[in-house]
CSV table of C-alpha atoms in Angstrom, one decimal:
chain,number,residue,atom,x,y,z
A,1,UNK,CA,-176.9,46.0,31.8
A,2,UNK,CA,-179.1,44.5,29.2
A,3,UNK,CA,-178.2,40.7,30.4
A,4,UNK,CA,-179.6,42.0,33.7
A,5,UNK,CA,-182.2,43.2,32.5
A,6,UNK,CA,-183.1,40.1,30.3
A,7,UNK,CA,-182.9,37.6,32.6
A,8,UNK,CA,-185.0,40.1,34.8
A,9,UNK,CA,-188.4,40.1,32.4
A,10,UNK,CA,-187.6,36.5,32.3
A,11,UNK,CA,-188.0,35.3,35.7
A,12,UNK,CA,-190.0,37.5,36.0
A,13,UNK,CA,-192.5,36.2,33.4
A,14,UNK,CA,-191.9,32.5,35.2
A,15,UNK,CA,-192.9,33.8,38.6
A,16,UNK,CA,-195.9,35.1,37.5
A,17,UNK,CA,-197.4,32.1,35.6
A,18,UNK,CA,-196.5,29.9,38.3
A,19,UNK,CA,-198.1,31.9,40.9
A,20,UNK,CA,-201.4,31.7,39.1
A,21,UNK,CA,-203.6,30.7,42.4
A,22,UNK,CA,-207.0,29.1,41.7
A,23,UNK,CA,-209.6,28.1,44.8
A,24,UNK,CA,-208.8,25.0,46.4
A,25,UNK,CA,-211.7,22.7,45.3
A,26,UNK,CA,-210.9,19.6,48.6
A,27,UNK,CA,-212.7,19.1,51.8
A,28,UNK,CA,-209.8,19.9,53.3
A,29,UNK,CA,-207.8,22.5,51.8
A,30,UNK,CA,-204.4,20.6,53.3
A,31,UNK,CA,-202.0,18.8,50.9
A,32,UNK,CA,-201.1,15.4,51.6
A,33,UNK,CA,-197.9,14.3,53.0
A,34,UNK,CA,-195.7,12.5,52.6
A,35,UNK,CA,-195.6,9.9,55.6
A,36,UNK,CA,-192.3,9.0,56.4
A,37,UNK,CA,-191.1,13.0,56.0
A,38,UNK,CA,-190.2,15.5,57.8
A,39,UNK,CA,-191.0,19.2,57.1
A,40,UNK,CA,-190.1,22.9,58.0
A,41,UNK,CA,-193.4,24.6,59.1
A,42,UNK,CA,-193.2,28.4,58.1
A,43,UNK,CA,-195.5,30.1,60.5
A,44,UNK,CA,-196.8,33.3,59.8
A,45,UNK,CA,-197.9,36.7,62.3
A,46,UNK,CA,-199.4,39.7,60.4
A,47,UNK,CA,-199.2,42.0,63.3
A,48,UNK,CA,-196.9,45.4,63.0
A,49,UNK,CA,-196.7,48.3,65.2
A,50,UNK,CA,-194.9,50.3,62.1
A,51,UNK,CA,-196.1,49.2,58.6
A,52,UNK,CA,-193.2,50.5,56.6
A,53,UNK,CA,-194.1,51.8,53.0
A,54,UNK,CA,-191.7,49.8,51.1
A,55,UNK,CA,-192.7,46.5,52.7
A,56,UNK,CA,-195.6,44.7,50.8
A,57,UNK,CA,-195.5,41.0,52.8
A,58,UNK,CA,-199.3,40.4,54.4
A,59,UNK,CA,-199.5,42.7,57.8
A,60,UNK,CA,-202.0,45.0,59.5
A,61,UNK,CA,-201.8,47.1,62.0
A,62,UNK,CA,-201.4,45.2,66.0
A,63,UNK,CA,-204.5,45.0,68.1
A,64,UNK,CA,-203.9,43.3,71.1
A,65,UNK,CA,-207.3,41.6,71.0
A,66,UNK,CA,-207.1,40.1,67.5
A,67,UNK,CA,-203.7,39.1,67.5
A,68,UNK,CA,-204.1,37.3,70.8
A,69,UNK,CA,-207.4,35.6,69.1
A,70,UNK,CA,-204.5,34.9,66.1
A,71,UNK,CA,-202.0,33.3,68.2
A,72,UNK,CA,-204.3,30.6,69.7
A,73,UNK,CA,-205.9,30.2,65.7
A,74,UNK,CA,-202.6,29.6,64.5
A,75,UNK,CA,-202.0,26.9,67.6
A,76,UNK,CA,-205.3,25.2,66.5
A,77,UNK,CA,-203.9,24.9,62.6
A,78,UNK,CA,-201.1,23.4,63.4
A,79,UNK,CA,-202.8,20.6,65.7
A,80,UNK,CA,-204.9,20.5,62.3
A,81,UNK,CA,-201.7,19.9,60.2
A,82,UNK,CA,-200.3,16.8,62.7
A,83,UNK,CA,-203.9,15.2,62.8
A,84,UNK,CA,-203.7,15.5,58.9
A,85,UNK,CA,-200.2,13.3,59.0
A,86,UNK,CA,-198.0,16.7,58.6
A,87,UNK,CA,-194.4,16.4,60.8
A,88,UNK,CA,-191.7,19.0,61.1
A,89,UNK,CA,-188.3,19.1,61.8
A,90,UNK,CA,-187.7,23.0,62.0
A,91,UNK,CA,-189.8,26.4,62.2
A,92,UNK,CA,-190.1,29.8,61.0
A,93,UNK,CA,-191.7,32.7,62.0
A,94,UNK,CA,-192.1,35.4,59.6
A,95,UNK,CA,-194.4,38.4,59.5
A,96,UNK,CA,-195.3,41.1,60.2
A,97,UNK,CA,-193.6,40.9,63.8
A,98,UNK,CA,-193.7,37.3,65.5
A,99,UNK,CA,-192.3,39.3,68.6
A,100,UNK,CA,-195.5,41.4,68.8
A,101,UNK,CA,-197.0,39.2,71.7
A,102,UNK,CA,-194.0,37.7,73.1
A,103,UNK,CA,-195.4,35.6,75.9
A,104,UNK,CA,-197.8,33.8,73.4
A,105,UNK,CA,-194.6,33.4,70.8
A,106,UNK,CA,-192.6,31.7,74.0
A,107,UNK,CA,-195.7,29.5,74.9
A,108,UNK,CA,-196.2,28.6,70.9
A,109,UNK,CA,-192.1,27.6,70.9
A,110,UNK,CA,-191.9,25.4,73.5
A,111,UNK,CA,-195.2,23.8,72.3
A,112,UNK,CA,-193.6,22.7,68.9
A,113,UNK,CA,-190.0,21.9,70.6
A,114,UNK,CA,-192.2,19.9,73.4
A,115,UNK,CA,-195.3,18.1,71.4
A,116,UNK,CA,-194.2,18.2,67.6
A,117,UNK,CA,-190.8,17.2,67.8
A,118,UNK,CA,-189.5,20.5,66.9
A,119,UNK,CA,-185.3,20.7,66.6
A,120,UNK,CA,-184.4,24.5,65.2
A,121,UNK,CA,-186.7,27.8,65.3
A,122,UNK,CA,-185.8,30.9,63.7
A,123,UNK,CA,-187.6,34.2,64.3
A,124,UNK,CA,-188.0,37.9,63.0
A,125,UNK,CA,-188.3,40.8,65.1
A,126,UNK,CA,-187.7,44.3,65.1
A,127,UNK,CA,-184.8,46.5,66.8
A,128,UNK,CA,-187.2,47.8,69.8
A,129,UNK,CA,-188.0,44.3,71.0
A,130,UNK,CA,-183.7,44.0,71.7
A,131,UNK,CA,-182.6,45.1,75.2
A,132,UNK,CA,-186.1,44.8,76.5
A,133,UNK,CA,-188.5,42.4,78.6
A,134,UNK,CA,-189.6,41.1,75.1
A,135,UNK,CA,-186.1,40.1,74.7
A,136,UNK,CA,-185.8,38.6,78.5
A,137,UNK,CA,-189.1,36.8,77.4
A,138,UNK,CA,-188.0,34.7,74.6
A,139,UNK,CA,-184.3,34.1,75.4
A,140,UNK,CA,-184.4,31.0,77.0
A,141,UNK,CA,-188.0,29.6,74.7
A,142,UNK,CA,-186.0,27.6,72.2
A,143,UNK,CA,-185.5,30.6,69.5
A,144,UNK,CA,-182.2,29.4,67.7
A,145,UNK,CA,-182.1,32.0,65.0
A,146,UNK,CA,-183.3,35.8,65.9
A,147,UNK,CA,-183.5,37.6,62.9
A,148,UNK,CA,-183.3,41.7,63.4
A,149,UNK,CA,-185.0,43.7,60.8
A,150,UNK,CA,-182.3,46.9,60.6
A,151,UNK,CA,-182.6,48.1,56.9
A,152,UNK,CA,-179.9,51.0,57.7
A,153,UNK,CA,-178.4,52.4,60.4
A,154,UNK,CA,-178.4,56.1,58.4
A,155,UNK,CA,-180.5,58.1,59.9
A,156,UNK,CA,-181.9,59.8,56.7
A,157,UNK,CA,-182.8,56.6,55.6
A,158,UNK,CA,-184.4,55.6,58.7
A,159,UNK,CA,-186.8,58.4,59.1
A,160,UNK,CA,-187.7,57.9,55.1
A,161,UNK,CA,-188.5,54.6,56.4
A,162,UNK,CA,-190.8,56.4,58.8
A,163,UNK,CA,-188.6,53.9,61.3
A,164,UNK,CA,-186.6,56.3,62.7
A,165,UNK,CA,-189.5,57.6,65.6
A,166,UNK,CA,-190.5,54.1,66.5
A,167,UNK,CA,-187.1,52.1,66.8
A,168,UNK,CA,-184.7,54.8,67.4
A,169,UNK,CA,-181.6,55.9,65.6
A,170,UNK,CA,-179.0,53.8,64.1
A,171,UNK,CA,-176.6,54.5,67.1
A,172,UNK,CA,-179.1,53.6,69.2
A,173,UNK,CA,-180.1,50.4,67.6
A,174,UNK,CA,-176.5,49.4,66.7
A,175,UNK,CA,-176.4,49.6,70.6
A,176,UNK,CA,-178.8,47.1,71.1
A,177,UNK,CA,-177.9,44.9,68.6
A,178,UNK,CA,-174.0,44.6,70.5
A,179,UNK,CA,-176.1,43.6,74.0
A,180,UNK,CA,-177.7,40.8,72.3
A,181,UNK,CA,-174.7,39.1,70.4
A,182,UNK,CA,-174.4,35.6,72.0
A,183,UNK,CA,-177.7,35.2,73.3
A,184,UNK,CA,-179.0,33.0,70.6
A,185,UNK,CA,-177.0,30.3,68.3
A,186,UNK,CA,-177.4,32.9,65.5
A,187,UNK,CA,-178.1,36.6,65.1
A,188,UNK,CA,-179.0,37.8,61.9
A,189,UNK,CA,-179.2,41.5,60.9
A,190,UNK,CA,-181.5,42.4,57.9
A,191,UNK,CA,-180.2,45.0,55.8
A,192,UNK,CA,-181.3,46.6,52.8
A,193,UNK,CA,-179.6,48.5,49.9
A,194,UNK,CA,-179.6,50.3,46.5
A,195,UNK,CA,-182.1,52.7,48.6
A,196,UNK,CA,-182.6,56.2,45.8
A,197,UNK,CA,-180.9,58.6,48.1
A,198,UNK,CA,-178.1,55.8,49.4
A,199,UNK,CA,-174.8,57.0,48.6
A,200,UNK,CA,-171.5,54.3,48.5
A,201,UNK,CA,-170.4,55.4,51.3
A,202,UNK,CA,-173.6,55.6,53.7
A,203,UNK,CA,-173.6,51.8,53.1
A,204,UNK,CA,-170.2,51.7,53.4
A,205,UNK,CA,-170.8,52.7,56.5
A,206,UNK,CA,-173.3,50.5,57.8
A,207,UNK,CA,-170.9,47.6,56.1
A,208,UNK,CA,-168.2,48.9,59.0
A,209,UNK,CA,-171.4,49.0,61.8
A,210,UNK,CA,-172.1,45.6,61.1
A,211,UNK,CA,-168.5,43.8,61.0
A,212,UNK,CA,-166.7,46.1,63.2
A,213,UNK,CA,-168.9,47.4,66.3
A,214,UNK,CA,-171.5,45.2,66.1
A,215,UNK,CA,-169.9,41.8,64.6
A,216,UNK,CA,-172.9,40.4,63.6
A,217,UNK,CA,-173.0,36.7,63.1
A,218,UNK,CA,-174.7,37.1,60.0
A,219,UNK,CA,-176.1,39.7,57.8
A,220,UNK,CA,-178.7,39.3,55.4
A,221,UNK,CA,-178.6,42.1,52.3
A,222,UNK,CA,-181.5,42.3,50.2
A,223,UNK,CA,-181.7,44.9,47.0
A,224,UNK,CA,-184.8,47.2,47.9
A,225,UNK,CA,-188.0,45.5,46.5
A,226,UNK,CA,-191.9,46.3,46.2
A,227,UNK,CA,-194.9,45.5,44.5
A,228,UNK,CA,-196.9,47.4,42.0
A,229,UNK,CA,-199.2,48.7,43.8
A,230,UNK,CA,-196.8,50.2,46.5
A,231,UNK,CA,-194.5,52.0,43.6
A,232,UNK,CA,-196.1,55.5,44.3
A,233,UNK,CA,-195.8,55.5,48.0
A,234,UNK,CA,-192.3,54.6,47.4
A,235,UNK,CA,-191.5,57.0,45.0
A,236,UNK,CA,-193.2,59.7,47.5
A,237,UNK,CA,-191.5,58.6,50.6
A,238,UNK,CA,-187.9,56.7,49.2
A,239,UNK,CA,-187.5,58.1,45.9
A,240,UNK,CA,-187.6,56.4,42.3
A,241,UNK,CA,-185.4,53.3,42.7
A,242,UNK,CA,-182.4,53.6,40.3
A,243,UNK,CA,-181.3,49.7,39.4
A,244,UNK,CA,-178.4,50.4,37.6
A,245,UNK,CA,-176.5,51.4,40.9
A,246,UNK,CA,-177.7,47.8,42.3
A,247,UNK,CA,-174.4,45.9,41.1
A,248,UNK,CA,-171.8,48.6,41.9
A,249,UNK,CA,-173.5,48.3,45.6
A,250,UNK,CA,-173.7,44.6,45.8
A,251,UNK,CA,-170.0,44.3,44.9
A,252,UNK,CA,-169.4,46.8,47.5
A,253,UNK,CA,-171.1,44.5,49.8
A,254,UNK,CA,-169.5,41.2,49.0
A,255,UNK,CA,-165.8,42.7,49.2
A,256,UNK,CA,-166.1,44.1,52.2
A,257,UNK,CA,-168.0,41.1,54.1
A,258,UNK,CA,-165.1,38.7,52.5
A,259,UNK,CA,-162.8,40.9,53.5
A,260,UNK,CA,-163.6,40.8,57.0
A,261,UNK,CA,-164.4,37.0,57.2
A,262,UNK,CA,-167.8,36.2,56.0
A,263,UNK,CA,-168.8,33.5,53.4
A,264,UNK,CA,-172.1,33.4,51.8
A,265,UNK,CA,-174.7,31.3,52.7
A,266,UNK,CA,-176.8,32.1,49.6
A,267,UNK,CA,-176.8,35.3,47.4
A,268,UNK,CA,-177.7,37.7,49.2
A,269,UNK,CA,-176.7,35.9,53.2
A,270,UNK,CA,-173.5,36.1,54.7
A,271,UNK,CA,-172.2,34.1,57.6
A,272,UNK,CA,-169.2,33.9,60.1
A,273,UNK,CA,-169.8,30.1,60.5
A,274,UNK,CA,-172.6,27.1,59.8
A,275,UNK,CA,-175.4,29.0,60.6
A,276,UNK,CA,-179.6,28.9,59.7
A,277,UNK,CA,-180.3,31.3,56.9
A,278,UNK,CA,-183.7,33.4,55.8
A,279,UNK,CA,-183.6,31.2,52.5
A,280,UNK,CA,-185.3,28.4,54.1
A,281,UNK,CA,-186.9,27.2,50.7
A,282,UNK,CA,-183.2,26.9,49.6
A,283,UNK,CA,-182.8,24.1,51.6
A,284,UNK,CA,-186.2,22.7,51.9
A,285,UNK,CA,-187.7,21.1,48.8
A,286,UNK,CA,-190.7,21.3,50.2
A,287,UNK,CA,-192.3,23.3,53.1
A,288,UNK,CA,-196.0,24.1,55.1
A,289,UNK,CA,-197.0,27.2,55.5
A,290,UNK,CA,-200.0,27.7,58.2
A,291,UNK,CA,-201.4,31.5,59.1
A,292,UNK,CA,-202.9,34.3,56.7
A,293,UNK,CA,-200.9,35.1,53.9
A,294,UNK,CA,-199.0,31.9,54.3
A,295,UNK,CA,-197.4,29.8,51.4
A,296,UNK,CA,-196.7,26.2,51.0
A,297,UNK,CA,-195.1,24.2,48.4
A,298,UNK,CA,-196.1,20.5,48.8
A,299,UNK,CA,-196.0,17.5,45.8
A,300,UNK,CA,-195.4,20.2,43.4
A,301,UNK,CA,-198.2,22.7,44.0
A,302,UNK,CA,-198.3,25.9,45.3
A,303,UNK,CA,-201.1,26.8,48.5
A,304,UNK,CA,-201.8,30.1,49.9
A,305,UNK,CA,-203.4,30.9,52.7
A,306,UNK,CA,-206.4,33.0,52.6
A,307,UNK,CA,-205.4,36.4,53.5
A,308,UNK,CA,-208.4,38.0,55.3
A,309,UNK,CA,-207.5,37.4,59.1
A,310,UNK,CA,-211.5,37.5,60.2
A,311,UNK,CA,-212.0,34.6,57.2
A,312,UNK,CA,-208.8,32.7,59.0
A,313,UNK,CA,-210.5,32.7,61.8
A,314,UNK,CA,-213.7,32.0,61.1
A,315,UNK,CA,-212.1,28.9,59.3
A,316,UNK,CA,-210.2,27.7,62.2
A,317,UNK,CA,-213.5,27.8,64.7
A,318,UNK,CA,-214.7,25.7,62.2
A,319,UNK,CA,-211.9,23.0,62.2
A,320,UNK,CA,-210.6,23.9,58.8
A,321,UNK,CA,-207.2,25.0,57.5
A,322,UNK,CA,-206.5,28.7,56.2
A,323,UNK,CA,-205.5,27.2,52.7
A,324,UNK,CA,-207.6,28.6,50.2
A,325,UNK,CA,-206.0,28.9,47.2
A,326,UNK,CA,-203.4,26.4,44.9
A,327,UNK,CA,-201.3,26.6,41.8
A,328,UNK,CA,-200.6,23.3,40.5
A,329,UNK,CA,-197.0,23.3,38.4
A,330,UNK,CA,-196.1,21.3,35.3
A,331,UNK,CA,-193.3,19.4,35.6
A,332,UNK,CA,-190.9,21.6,33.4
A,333,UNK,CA,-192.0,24.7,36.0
A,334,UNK,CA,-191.4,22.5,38.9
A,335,UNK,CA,-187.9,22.1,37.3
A,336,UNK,CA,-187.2,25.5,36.6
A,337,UNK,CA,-188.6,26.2,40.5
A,338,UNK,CA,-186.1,24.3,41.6
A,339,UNK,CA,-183.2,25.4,39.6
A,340,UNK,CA,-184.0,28.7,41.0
A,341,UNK,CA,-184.3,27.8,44.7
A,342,UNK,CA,-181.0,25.7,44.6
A,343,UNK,CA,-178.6,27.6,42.8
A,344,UNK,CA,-179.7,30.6,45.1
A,345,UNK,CA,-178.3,28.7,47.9
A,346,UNK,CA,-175.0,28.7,45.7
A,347,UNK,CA,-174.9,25.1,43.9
A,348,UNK,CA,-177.1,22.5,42.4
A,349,UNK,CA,-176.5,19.1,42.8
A,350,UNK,CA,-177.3,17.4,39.0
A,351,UNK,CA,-177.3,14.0,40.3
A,352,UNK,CA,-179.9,14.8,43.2
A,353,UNK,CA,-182.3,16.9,40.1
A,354,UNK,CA,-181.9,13.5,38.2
A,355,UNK,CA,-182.9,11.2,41.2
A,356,UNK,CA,-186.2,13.6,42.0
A,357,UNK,CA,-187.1,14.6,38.5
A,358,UNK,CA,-185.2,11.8,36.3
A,359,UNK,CA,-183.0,12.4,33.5
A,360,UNK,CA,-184.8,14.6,31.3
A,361,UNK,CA,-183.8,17.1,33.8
A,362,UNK,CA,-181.1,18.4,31.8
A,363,UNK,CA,-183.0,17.7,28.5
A,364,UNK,CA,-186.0,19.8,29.8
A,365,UNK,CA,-184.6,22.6,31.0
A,366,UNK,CA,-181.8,23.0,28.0
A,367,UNK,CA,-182.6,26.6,27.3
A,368,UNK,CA,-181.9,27.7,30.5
A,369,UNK,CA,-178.9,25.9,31.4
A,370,UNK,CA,-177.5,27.0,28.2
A,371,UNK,CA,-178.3,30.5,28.5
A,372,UNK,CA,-176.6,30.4,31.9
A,373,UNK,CA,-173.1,29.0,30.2
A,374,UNK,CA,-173.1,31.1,27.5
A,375,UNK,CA,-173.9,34.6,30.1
A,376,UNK,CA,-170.8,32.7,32.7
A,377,UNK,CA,-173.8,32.5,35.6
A,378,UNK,CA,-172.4,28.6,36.2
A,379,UNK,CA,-170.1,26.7,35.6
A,380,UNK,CA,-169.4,22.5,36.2
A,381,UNK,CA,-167.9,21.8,39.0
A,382,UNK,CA,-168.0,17.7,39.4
A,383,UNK,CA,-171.4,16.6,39.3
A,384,UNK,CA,-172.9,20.4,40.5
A,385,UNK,CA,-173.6,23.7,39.0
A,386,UNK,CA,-172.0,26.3,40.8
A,387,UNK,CA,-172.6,30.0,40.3
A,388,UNK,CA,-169.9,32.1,39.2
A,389,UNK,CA,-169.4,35.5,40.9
A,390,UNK,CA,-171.2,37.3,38.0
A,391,UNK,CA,-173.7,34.6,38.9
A,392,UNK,CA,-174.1,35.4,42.3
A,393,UNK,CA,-175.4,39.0,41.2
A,394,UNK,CA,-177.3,37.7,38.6
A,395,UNK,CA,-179.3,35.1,40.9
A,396,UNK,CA,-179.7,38.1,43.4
A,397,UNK,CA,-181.6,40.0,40.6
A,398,UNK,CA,-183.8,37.5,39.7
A,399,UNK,CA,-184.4,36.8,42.9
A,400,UNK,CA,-185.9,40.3,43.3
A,401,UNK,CA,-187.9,39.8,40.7
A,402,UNK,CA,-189.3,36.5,41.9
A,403,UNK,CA,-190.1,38.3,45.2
A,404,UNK,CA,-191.6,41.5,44.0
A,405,UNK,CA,-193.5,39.1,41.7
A,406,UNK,CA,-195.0,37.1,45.0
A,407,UNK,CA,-195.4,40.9,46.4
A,408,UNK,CA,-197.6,41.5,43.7
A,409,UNK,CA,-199.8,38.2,44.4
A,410,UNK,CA,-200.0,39.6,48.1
A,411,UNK,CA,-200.8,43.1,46.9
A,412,UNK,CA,-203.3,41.8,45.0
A,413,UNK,CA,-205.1,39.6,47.7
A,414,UNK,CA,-204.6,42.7,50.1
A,415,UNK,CA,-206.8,44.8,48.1
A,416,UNK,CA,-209.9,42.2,47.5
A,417,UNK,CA,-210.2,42.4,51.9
A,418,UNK,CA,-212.0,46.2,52.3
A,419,UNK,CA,-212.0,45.9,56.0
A,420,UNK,CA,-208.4,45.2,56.4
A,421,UNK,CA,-206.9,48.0,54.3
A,422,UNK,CA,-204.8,49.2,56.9
């Protein structure tokens, strides 16, 4: 549609200029916070044992050596980050594959639950760490969200994936997933869709995997994503993606997981009950990110991690933080940042915009809110904005173009690190 695509070249356009990174010129490298605040600590572990074509987040291949090396860095940075005044209140560990060393990811939990006042940790993995001593190793650690990275249980899909050899096929990871339900306060499943050579009913049939044999807490759909400079590979090893399908599929989604009792929990996340979501920036204003390739979002300005693991390190044996680079945002992007963020999670409270960026909130960000009315994305509800259904798509298509536009950063940092290629 041409509203779709609109908004699309839009947020687009946004992402980009406030993602423009410049070298962090402090001592330091560490925002300041704020001291009587709490904050979610995003953690992240570059290490995969499958790097998947369509995936452009920061990973290289697992060594056992370097992650290892990794995993007591990362422990060092985040002593950094409490000596610097930095408290948290709950974790997450993406990747790459926190699960790739799970002794040292069991140690690391209990360490933040034990000495930083930790309360909730969410975690990613992949299907062949279920059902396994990796699974026995972090059960009882503290883990209160485990987040499964599925994509599809089709098997075509799978071995386009080049997932299909390493984790099995989707009868044998819908297995697993059934052996782990109720080991943790939440299971998540990550799926993927609007794949080129995904039919309606291949997803259909995952849709009946997930809420019939498996009955999966929560499920997690994102539209298939990428970065620029992983188009080709893509269009080699998936096929060119067609987004004019993406709607018919995500409706398809949505009617089947209300059908069968979900809710969302943002967009694109659908829950059973209260549960912890992947969105954490939807509920956290503002967040630390600590590891290569991480991102923070602190006093309105944007840090990223340096993403060369052996400069990480380096930095680390030398008492300083990974933060290397930082985006400061005007106030009208910091407005429009949050907009974003909040209404993904569903709603957006007008009177809490006008308490953190005063009135002019609705005076500044007029367009927008405007354009959203006059398309029927929101609508007043009290003293929130509240997206429509229509809404719900369109947020989940900008959304894809806010991520592919932070894949595109990472792409870009990727390619400036010659000995990491891999």
């Amino acid at each position: 549609m041409i509203i779709d695509k609109l908004l699309g070249h839009y947020l687009h356009r946004v992402a980009r200029d406030n993602l423009a990174f410049e070298p962090v010129t402090s001592s330091t490298s560490l925002p300041r916070p704020d001291a009587g605040k709490r904050y979610l600590l995003y953690l992240h572990i570059p290490f995969c044992v499958v790097l998947c074509p369509f995936c452009s987040f920061h990973r290289v291949r697992f060594q056992r050596d370097r992650a290892e090396h990794y995993f007591y860095a990362l422990e060092q940075e985040i002593a950094l980050a409490a000596k610097a005044g930095f408290r948290f209140s709950e974790v997450y560990f993406g990747g790459g594959t926190p699960t790739v060393l799970p002794k040292q990811l069991a140690a690391l939990v209990r360490r933040l639950r034990e000495h930083y006042g930790v309360t909730r940790v969410s975690a990613e993995t992949n299907p062949d760490d279920l059902g396994s001593q990796t699974l026995d190793t972090i059960d009882n650690c503290g883990i209160n969200r485990l987040s499964v990275g599925v994509q599809s249980f089709d098997d075509k899909l799978l071995r386009q994936m080049e997932r299909y050899e390493k984790y099995g096929s989707g009868e044998q990871i819908s297995a697993r997933l059934k052996e782990v339900t109720g080991r943790f306060d939440t299971l998540n499943i990550d799926m993927m869709f609007n794949f080129p050579k995904q039919s309606a009913d291949s997803l259909q049939r995952d849709l009946e995997i997930l809420t019939g044999e498996v009955s999966a807490d929560q499920v997690s759909w994102y539209p298939l994503m990428s970065a620029e400079s992983t188009q080709k590979a893509m269009d080699k090893d998936i096929g060119r993606v067609d987004y004019t399908r993406e709607r018919a599929f995500y409706r398809q989604i949505v009617d089947h997981m209300f059908a069968n009792g979900y809710h969302r929990s943002s967009a694109w996340c659908f829950s059973r009950g209260p549960a912890m979501i992947d969105e954490y920036i939807t509920d956290s204003d503002e967040y630390l990110g600590l590891g290569s390739g991480s991102f923070s979002y602190i006093n309105g300005a944007l840090y990223g991690s340096t993403f060369s693991i052996n400069k990480y390190l380096r930095r680390i044996e030398n008492g300083k933080p990974g933060v290397t680079r930082r985006s400061e945002m005007k106030t009208r992007e910091q407005m429009r940042y949050y907009l974003l963020m909040k209404l993904f999670g569903g709603s957006l409270s007008l009177a809490a915009a006008s308490e953190r960026f005063g009135r002019s909130f609705g005076r500044a960000l007029l367009p927008e809110l405007a354009g959203l009315r006059l398309f029927g994305a929101v609508r007043r509800q009290g003293d929130k904005l509240v997206l429509t259904e229509s809404g719900q798509y369109f947020w989940v298509m900008m959304m894809r173009e806010f991520f592919g536009s932070v894949n595109d950063f990472r792409e870009r940092m990727r390619l400036q690190i010659s000995e990491e290629r891999d």
